[in-house]
Short mmCIF file of C-alpha atoms in Angstrom, two decimals:
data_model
loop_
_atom_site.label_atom_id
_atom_site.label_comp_id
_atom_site.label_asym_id
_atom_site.label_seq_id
_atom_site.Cartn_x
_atom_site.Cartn_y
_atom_site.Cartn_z
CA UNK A 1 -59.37 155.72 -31.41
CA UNK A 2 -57.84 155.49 -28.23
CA UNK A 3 -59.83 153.04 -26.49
CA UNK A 4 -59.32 150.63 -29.75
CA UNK A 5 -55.51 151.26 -29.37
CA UNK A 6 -55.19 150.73 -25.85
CA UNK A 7 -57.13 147.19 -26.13
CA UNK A 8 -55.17 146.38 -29.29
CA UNK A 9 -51.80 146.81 -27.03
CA UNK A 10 -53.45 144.65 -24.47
CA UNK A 11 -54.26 141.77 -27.03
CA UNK A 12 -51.19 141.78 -28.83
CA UNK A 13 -49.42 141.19 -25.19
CA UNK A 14 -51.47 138.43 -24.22
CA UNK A 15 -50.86 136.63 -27.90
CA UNK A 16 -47.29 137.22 -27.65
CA UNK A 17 -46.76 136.30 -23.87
CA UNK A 18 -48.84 132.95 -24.65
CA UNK A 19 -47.06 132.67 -27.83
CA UNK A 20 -43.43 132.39 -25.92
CA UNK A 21 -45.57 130.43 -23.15
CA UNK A 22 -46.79 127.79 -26.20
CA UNK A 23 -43.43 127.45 -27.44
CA UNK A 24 -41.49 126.24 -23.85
CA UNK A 25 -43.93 124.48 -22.58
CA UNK A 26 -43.84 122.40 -25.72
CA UNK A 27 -39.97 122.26 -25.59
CA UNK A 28 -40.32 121.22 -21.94
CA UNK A 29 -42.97 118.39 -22.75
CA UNK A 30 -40.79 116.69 -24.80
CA UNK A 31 -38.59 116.31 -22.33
CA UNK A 32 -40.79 115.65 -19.13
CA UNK A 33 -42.82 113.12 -20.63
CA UNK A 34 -39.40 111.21 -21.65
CA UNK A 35 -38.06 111.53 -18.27
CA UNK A 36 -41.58 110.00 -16.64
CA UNK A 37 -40.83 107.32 -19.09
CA UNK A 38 -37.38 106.39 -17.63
CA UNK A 39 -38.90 106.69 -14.59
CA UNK A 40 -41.37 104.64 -15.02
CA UNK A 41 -39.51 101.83 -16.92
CA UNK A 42 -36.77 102.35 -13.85
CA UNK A 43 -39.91 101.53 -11.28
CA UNK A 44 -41.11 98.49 -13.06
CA UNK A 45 -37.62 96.94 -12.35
CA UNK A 46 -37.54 97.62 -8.95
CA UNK A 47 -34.37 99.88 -9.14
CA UNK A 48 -35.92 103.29 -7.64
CA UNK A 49 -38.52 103.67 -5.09
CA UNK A 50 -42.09 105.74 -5.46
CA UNK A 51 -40.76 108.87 -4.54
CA UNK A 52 -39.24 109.88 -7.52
CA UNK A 53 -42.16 108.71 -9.69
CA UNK A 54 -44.67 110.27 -7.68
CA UNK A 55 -42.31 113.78 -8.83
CA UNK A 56 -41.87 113.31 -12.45
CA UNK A 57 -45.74 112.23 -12.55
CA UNK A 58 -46.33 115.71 -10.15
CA UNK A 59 -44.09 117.90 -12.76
CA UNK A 60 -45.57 116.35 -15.81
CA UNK A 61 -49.11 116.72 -14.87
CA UNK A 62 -48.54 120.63 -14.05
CA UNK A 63 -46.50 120.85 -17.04
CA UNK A 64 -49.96 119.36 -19.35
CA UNK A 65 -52.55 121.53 -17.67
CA UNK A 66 -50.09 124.59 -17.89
CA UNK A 67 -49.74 123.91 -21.28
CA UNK A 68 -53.50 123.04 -22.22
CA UNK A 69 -54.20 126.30 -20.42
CA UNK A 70 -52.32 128.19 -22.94
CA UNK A 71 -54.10 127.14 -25.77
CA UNK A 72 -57.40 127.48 -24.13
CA UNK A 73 -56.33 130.91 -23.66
CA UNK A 74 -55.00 131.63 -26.96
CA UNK A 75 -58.67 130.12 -28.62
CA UNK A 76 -60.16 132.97 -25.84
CA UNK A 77 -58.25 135.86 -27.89
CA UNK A 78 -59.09 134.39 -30.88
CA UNK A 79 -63.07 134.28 -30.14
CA UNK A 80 -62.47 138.21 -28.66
CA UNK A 81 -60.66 138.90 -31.49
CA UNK A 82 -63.26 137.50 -34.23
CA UNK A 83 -66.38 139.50 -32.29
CA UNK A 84 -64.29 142.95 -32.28
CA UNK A 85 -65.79 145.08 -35.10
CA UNK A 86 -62.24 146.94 -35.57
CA UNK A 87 -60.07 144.71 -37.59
CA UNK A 88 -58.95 143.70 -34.47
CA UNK A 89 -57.88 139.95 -35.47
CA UNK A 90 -55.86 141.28 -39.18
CA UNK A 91 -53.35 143.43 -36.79
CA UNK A 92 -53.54 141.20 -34.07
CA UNK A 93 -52.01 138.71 -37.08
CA UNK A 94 -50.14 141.12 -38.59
CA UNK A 95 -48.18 142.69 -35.14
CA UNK A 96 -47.36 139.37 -34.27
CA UNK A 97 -45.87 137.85 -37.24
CA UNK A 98 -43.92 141.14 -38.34
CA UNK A 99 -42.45 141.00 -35.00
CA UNK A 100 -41.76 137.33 -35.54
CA UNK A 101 -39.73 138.31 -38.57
CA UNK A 102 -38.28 141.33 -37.77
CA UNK A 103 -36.05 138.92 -34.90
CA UNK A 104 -35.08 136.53 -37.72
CA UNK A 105 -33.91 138.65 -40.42
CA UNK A 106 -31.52 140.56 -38.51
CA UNK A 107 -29.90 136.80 -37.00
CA UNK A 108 -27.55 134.65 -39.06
CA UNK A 109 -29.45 131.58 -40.15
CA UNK A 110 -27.74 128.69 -41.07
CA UNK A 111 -29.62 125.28 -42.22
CA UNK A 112 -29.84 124.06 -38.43
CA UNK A 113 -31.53 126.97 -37.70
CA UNK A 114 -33.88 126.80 -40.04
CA UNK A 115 -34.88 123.20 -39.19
CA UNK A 116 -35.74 124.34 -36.34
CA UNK A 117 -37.78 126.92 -37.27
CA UNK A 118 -39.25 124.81 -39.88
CA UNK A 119 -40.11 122.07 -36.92
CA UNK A 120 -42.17 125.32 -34.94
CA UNK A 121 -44.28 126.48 -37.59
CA UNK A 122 -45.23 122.59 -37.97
CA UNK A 123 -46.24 121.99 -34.36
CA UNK A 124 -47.80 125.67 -34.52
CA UNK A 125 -50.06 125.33 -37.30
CA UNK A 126 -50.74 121.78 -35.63
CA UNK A 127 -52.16 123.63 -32.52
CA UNK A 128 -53.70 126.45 -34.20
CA UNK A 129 -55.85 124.30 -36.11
CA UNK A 130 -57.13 122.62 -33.05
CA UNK A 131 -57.35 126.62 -31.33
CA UNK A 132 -59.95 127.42 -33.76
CA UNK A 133 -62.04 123.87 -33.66
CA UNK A 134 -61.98 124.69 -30.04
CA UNK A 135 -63.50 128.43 -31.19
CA UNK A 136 -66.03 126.25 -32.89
CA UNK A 137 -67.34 123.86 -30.70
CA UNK A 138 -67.39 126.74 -27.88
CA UNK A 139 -69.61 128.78 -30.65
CA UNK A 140 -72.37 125.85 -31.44
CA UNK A 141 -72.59 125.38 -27.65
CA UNK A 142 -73.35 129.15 -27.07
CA UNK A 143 -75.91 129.01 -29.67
CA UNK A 144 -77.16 126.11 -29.41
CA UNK A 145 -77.29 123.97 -32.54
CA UNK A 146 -75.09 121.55 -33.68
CA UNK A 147 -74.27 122.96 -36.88
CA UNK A 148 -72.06 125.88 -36.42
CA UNK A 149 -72.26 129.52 -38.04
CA UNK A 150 -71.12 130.23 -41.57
CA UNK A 151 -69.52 133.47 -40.21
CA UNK A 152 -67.33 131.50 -37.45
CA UNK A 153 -66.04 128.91 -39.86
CA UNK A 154 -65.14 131.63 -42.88
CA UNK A 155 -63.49 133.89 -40.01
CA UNK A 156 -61.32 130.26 -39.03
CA UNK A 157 -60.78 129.60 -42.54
CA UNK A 158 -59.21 132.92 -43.16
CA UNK A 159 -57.23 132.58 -40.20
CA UNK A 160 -55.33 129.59 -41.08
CA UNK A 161 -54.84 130.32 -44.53
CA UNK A 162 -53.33 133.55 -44.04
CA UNK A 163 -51.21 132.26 -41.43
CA UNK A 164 -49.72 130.14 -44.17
CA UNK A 165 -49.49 132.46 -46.61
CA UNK A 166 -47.50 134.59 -43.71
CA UNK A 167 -44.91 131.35 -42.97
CA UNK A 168 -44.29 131.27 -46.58
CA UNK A 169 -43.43 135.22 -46.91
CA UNK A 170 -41.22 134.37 -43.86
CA UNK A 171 -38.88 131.55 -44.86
CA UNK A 172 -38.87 133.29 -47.97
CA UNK A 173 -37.13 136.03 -46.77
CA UNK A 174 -34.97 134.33 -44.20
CA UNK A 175 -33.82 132.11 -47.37
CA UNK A 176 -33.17 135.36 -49.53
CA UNK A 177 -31.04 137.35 -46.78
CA UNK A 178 -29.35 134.31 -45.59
CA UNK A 179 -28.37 132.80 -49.32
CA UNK A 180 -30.05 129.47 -48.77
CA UNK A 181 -31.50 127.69 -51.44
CA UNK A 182 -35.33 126.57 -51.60
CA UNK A 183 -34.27 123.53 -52.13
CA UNK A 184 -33.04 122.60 -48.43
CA UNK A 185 -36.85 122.33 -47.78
CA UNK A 186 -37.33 119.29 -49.76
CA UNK A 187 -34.21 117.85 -48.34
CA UNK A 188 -35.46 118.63 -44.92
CA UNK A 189 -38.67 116.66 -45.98
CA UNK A 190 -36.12 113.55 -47.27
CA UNK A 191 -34.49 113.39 -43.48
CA UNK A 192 -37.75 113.71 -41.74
CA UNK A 193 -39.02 110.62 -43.96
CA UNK A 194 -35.83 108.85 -43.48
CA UNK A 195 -36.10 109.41 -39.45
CA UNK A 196 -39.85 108.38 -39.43
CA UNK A 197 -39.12 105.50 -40.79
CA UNK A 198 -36.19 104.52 -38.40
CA UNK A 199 -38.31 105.52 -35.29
CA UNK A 200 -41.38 104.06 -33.60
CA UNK A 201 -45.02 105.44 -33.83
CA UNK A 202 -44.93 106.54 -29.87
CA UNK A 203 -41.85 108.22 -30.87
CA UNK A 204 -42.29 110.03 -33.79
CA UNK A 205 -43.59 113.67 -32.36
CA UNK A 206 -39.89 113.84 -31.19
CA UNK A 207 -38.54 114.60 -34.81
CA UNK A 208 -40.60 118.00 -34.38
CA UNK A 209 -40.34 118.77 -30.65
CA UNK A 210 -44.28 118.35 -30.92
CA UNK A 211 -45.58 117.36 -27.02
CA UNK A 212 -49.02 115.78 -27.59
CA UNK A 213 -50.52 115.80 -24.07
CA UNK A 214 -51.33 119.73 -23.98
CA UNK A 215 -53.40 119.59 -26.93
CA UNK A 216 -55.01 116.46 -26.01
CA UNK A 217 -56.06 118.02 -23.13
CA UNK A 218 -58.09 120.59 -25.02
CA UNK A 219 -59.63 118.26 -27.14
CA UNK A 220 -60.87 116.67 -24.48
CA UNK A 221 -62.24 119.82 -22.80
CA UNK A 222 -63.63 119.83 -26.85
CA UNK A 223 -65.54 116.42 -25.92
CA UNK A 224 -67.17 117.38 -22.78
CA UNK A 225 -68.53 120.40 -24.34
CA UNK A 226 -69.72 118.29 -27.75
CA UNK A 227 -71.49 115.34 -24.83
CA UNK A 228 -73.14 118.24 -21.92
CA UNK A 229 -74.38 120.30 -25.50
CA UNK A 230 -77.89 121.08 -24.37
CA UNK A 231 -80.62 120.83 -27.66
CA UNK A 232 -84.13 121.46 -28.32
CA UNK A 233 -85.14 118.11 -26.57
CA UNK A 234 -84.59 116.29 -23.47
CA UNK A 235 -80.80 115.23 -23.19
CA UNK A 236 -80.67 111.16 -24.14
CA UNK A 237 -77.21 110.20 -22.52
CA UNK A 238 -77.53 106.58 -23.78
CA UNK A 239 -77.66 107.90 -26.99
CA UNK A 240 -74.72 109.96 -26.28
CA UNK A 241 -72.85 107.40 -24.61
CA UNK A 242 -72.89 104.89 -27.62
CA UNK A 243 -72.11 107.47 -30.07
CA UNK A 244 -68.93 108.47 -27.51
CA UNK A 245 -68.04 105.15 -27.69
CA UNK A 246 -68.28 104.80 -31.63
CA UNK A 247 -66.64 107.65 -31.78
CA UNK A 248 -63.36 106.01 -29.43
CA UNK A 249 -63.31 102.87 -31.32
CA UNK A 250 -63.36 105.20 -34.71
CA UNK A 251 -60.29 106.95 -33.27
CA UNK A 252 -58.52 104.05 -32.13
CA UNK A 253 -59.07 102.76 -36.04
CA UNK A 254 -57.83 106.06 -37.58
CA UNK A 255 -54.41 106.65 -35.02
CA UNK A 256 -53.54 102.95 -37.15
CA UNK A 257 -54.78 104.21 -40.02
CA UNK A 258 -52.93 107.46 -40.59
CA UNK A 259 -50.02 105.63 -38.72
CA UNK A 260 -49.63 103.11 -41.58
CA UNK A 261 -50.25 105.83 -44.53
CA UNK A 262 -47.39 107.82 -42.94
CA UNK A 263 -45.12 105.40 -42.86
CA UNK A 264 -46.14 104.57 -46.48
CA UNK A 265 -45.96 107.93 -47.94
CA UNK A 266 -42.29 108.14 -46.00
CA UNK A 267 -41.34 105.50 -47.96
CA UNK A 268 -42.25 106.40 -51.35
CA UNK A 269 -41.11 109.81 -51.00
CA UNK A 270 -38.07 108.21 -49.55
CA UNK A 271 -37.64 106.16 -52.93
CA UNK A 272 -38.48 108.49 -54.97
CA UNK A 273 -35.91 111.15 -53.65
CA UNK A 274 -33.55 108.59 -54.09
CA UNK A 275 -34.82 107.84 -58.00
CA UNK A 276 -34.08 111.47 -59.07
CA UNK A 277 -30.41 111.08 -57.30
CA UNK A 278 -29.38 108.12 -59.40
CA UNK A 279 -29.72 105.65 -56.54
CA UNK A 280 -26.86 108.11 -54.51
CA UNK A 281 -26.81 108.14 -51.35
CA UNK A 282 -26.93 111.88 -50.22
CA UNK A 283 -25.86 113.85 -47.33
CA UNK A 284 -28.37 114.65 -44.62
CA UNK A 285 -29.76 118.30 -45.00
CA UNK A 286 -29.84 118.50 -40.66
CA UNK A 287 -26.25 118.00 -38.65
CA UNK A 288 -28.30 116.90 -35.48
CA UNK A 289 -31.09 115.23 -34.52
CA UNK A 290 -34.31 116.41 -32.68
CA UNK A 291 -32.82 115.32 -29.18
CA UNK A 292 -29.94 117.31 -29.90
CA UNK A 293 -27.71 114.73 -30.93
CA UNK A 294 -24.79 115.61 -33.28
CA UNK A 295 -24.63 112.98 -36.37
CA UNK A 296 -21.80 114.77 -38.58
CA UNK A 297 -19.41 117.18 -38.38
CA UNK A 298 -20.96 120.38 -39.11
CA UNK A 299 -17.97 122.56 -40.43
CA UNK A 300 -18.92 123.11 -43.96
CA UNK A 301 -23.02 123.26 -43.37
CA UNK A 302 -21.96 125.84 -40.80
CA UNK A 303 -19.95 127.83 -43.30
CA UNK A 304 -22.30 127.48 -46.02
CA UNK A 305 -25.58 127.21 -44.82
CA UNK A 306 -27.48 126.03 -48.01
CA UNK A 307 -24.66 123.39 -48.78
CA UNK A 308 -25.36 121.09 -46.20
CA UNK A 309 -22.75 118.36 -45.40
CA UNK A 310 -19.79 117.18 -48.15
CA UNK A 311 -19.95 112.81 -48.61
CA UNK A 312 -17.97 110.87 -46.32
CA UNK A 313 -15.63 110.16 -49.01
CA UNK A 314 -14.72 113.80 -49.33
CA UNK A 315 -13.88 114.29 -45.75
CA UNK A 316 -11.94 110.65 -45.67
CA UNK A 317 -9.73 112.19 -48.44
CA UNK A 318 -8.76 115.44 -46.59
CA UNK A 319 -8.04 113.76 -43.58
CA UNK A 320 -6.19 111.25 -45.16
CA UNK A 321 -4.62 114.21 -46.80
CA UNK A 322 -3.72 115.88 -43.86
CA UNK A 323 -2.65 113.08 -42.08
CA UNK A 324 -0.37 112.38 -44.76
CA UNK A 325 0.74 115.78 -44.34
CA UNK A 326 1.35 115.66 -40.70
CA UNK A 327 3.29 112.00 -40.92
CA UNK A 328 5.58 113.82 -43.71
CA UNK A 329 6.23 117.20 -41.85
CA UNK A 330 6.87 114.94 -38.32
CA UNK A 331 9.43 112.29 -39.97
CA UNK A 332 9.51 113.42 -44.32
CA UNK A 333 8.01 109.99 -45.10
CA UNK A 334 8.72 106.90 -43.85
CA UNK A 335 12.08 106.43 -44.44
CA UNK A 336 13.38 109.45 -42.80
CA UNK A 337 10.86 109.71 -39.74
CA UNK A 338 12.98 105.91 -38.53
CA UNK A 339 16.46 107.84 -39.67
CA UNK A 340 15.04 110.67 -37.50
CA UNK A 341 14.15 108.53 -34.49
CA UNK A 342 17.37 106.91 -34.62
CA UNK A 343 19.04 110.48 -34.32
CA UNK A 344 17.11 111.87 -32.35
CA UNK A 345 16.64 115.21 -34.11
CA UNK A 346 15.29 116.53 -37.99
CA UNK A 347 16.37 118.83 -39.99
CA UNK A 348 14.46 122.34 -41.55
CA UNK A 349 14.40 120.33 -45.08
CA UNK A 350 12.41 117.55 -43.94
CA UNK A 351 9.97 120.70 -42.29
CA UNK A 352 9.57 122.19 -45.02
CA UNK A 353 9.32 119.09 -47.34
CA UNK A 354 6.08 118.34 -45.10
CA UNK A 355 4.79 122.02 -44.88
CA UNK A 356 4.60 121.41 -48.88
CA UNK A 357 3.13 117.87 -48.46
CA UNK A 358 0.34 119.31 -46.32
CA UNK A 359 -0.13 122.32 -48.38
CA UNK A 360 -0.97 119.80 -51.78
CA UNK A 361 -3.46 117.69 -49.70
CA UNK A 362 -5.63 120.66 -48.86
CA UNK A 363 -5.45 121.60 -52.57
CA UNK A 364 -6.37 118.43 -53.24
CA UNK A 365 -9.58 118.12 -51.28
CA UNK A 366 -10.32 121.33 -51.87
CA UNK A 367 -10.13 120.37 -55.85
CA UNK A 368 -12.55 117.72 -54.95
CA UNK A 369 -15.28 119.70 -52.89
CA UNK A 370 -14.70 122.64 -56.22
CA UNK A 371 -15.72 119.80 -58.68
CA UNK A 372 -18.88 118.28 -56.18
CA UNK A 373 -19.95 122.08 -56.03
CA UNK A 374 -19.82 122.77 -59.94
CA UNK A 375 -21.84 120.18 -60.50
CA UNK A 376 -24.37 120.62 -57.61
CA UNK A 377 -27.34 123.15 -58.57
CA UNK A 378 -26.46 125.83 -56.29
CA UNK A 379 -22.74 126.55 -57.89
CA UNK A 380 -21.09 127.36 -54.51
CA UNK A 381 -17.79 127.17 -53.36
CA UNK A 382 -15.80 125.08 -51.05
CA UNK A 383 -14.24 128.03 -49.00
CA UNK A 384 -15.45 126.13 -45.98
CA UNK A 385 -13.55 123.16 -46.56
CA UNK A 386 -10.16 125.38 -47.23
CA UNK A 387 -10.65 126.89 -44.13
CA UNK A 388 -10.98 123.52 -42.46
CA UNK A 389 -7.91 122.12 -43.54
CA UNK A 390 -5.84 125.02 -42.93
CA UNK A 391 -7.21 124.99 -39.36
CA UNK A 392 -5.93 121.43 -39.31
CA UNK A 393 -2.50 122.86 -41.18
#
C-alpha cells in the first residue's frame, strides 16, 4: 500500500506540473507566433534587418517543441496510468480535478472569469483528445496491427467522457456559489459566433487562446509512427507514400470544409439568437476580447456577474443624467451659470439646487436599469448602477 501511494504522489506531480506547463505554454504561443508574424510582415518591407527574425523564429521554435513535449509527456502518464492495475488513472482524474476546483470555489468569479475558464476547458479537451489518439497509435505500433485494442479505446473513451462529466460538475458549482445564471453560457456561445464571424480563418484560435503549433507537432510525431508501422509483410513505401499524399490532399479538403460549416453554423446560431430576442440587439456576455482588449465599460458586469453589460442607451441616459447634474450644481442651469460667470462667485442655493438635480438623475437611471432587470429572467437588481452614479455624484 505504500509503494502504490508513493507512485500515485509521483504521478499526480508530473500531471499537475505538465498541467500548469500545458496551460503557459499555450498562453505564450498565442502570443509568440503573433509577434513572428509582425516580424515577419516587418522583414518583407525592408524595415528591420535578419537579426530580429532569426530571434522570434529561435523563441518560437523552442516555444513549439517545449510545448509538443508536454503533451507527449502527458499521453506517457496516460499510457502508465491505463497499464497500472490499481485504479491508478480514476484518482489520478479525480486528485487533479478536485484540486482544480477546490482553487475556484474559494475565488470570486465574475462572468470574465468564467470566459476564461470556459476558453481552457475548450482548448483542454481539444488536446486531450489528440493525448489519447497519440496513446493509440503508440499502442497499434507496439503490437503490431493496425487495428487497435478494444481495451485501449474503451479505457480512452472513459477518459474523455468523464472528463466532461467532471467540467460540467465544475462550472456547475462555480455558477451556484458565485450566483451566475446558466444562461451566460449560451450567451458566451452568441459572442464567440459573433467574433468568428468578424475574424479570419488564420485567426480564429485567438478567440480561445488555443496555439495550434504544439499539437501539430504531435500529430505529426502521430504520422511518422502510422508511415515506419512495421506489418506482417515487407514494408511497400510507394504504397505508403501515395496513401500519405491522399491523405494531405484529404486534409487540405477538410481544413475548407469544416472552415465553411463553422462559419455557417455561426451564422445560424447567430440568427437564431437574435429570432428569440425579437430582432434586439443585446449586450455582449464578455467585457474584453481574447487579446485583452476592453470593448465596454465593465462596472455593472463586474458588480453583478451574471448580468452582463446594461444597453448603450441606459448608460447614455445616466451620463446624460449626471452631466446634467454636474452643469446644474456648477452654474443652477443655464441662466444662472452666465449670471455666475459674470459675478464671479455662486451662492449655497444654486449648490444645493444641483446636489438635488444630480440626486433625481441617478434615480432616474437607476428606475430604468430596475425596469430592464424586472423584466430580464434573472430578476436582479441594479445596485451596480446606483453605486456607479453616486461614484460619479
Amino acid at each position: 500500500m505504500k509503494d502504490i501511494t508513493s507512485e500515485f504522489l509521483k504521478i499526480q506531480l508530473i500531471f499537475t506540473a505538465l498541467e500548469i506547463l500545458d496551460k503557459i505554454l499555450s498562453n505564450f504561443g498565442v502570443d509568440v507566433l503573433e509577434a513572428l508574424s509582425s516580424t515577419c510582415t516587418l522583414f518583407t518591407r525592408h524595415s528591420i534587418g535578419l537579426g530580429p527574425l532569426a530571434s522570434d523564429l529561435l523563441v518560437a521554435f523552442l516555444l513549439i517543441t517545449a510545448h509538443g513535449g508536454v503533451l507527449m509527456c502527458q499521453a506517457m502518464v496516460f499510457a502508465v496510468t491505463m497499464n497500472s492495475k490499481a485504479n491508478a488513472l480514476l484518482a489520478l482524474m479525480i486528485a487533479t480535478n478536485f484540486v482544480e476546483l477546490k482553487g475556484q470555489v474559494y475565488k470570486r468569479t465574475d462572468t470574465n472569469k468564467l470566459w476564461t475558464l470556459a476558453c481552457q476547458d475548450i482548448v483542454e479537451r481539444f488536446e486531450l483528445l489528440l493525448v489519447l489518439c497519440f496513446v493509440v497509435v503508440e499502442d497499434i505500433s507496439n503490437g503490431g496491427c493496425w487495428v487497435p485494442a478494444a481495451a485501449t479505446l474503451l479505457v480512452c473513451g472513459r477518459i474523455f467522457f468523464w472528463e466532461i462529466i467532471i467540467d460540467i460538475a465544475k462550472h456547475a458549482v462555480l455558477g451556484k456559489f458565485n450566483d451566475i445564471r446558466p444562461g451566460i453560457y449560451r450567451e458566451y456561445m452568441r459572442d464567440l459566433c459573433v467574433d468568428s464571424l468578424d475574424h479570419h480563418s488564420h485567426n480564429m484560435h485567438k478567440l480561445v487562446g488555443f496555439c495550434p503549433m504544439g499539437p501539430a507537432a504531435l500529430c505529426l510525431r502521430m504520422l511518422h509512427t502510422l508511415f515506419t508501422l512495421k506489418g506482417d509483410g515487407p514494408p511497400q513505401w510507394h504504397l505508403r507514400a501515395a496513401f500519405l499524399l491522399v491523405a494531405w490532399l484529404a486534409a487540405c479538403v477538410l481544413q475548407v470544409v469544416v472552415g465553411f460549416s463553422l462559419k455557417w453554423l455561426a451564422y445560424l446560431y447567430v440568427r437564431h439568437h437574435a429570432a428569440l430576442a425579437g430582432g434586439k440587439s443585446l449586450p455582449r456576455a464578455i467585457n474584453v476580447t481574447p487579446a485583452g482588449a476592453k470593448l465596454v465599460p465593465a462596472a455593472a458586469a463586474a458588480a453583478k456577474p451574471g448580468i452582463g453589460v446594461a444597453p448603450a442607451a441606459v448608460g447614455t441616459a445616466a451620463a446624460a443624467g449626471v452631466t446634467a447634474g454636474a452643469a446644474a450644481a456648477g452654474g443652477g442651469g443655464g441662466t444662472t451659470a452666465t449670471a455666475g460667470a459674470a459675478g464671479g462667485t455662486g451662492s449655497v442655493g444654486q449648490a444645493a439646487a444641483g446636489a438635488a438635480s444630480l440626486q433625481s438623475a441617478c434615480a432616474k437611471a437607476a428606475d430604468v436599469v430596475n425596469v430592464r432587470h424586472s423584466r430580464s429572467d434573472e430578476g436582479q437588481n441594479s445596485s451596480s448602477w446606483d453605486s456607479l452614479c453616486c461614484e460619479q455624484q
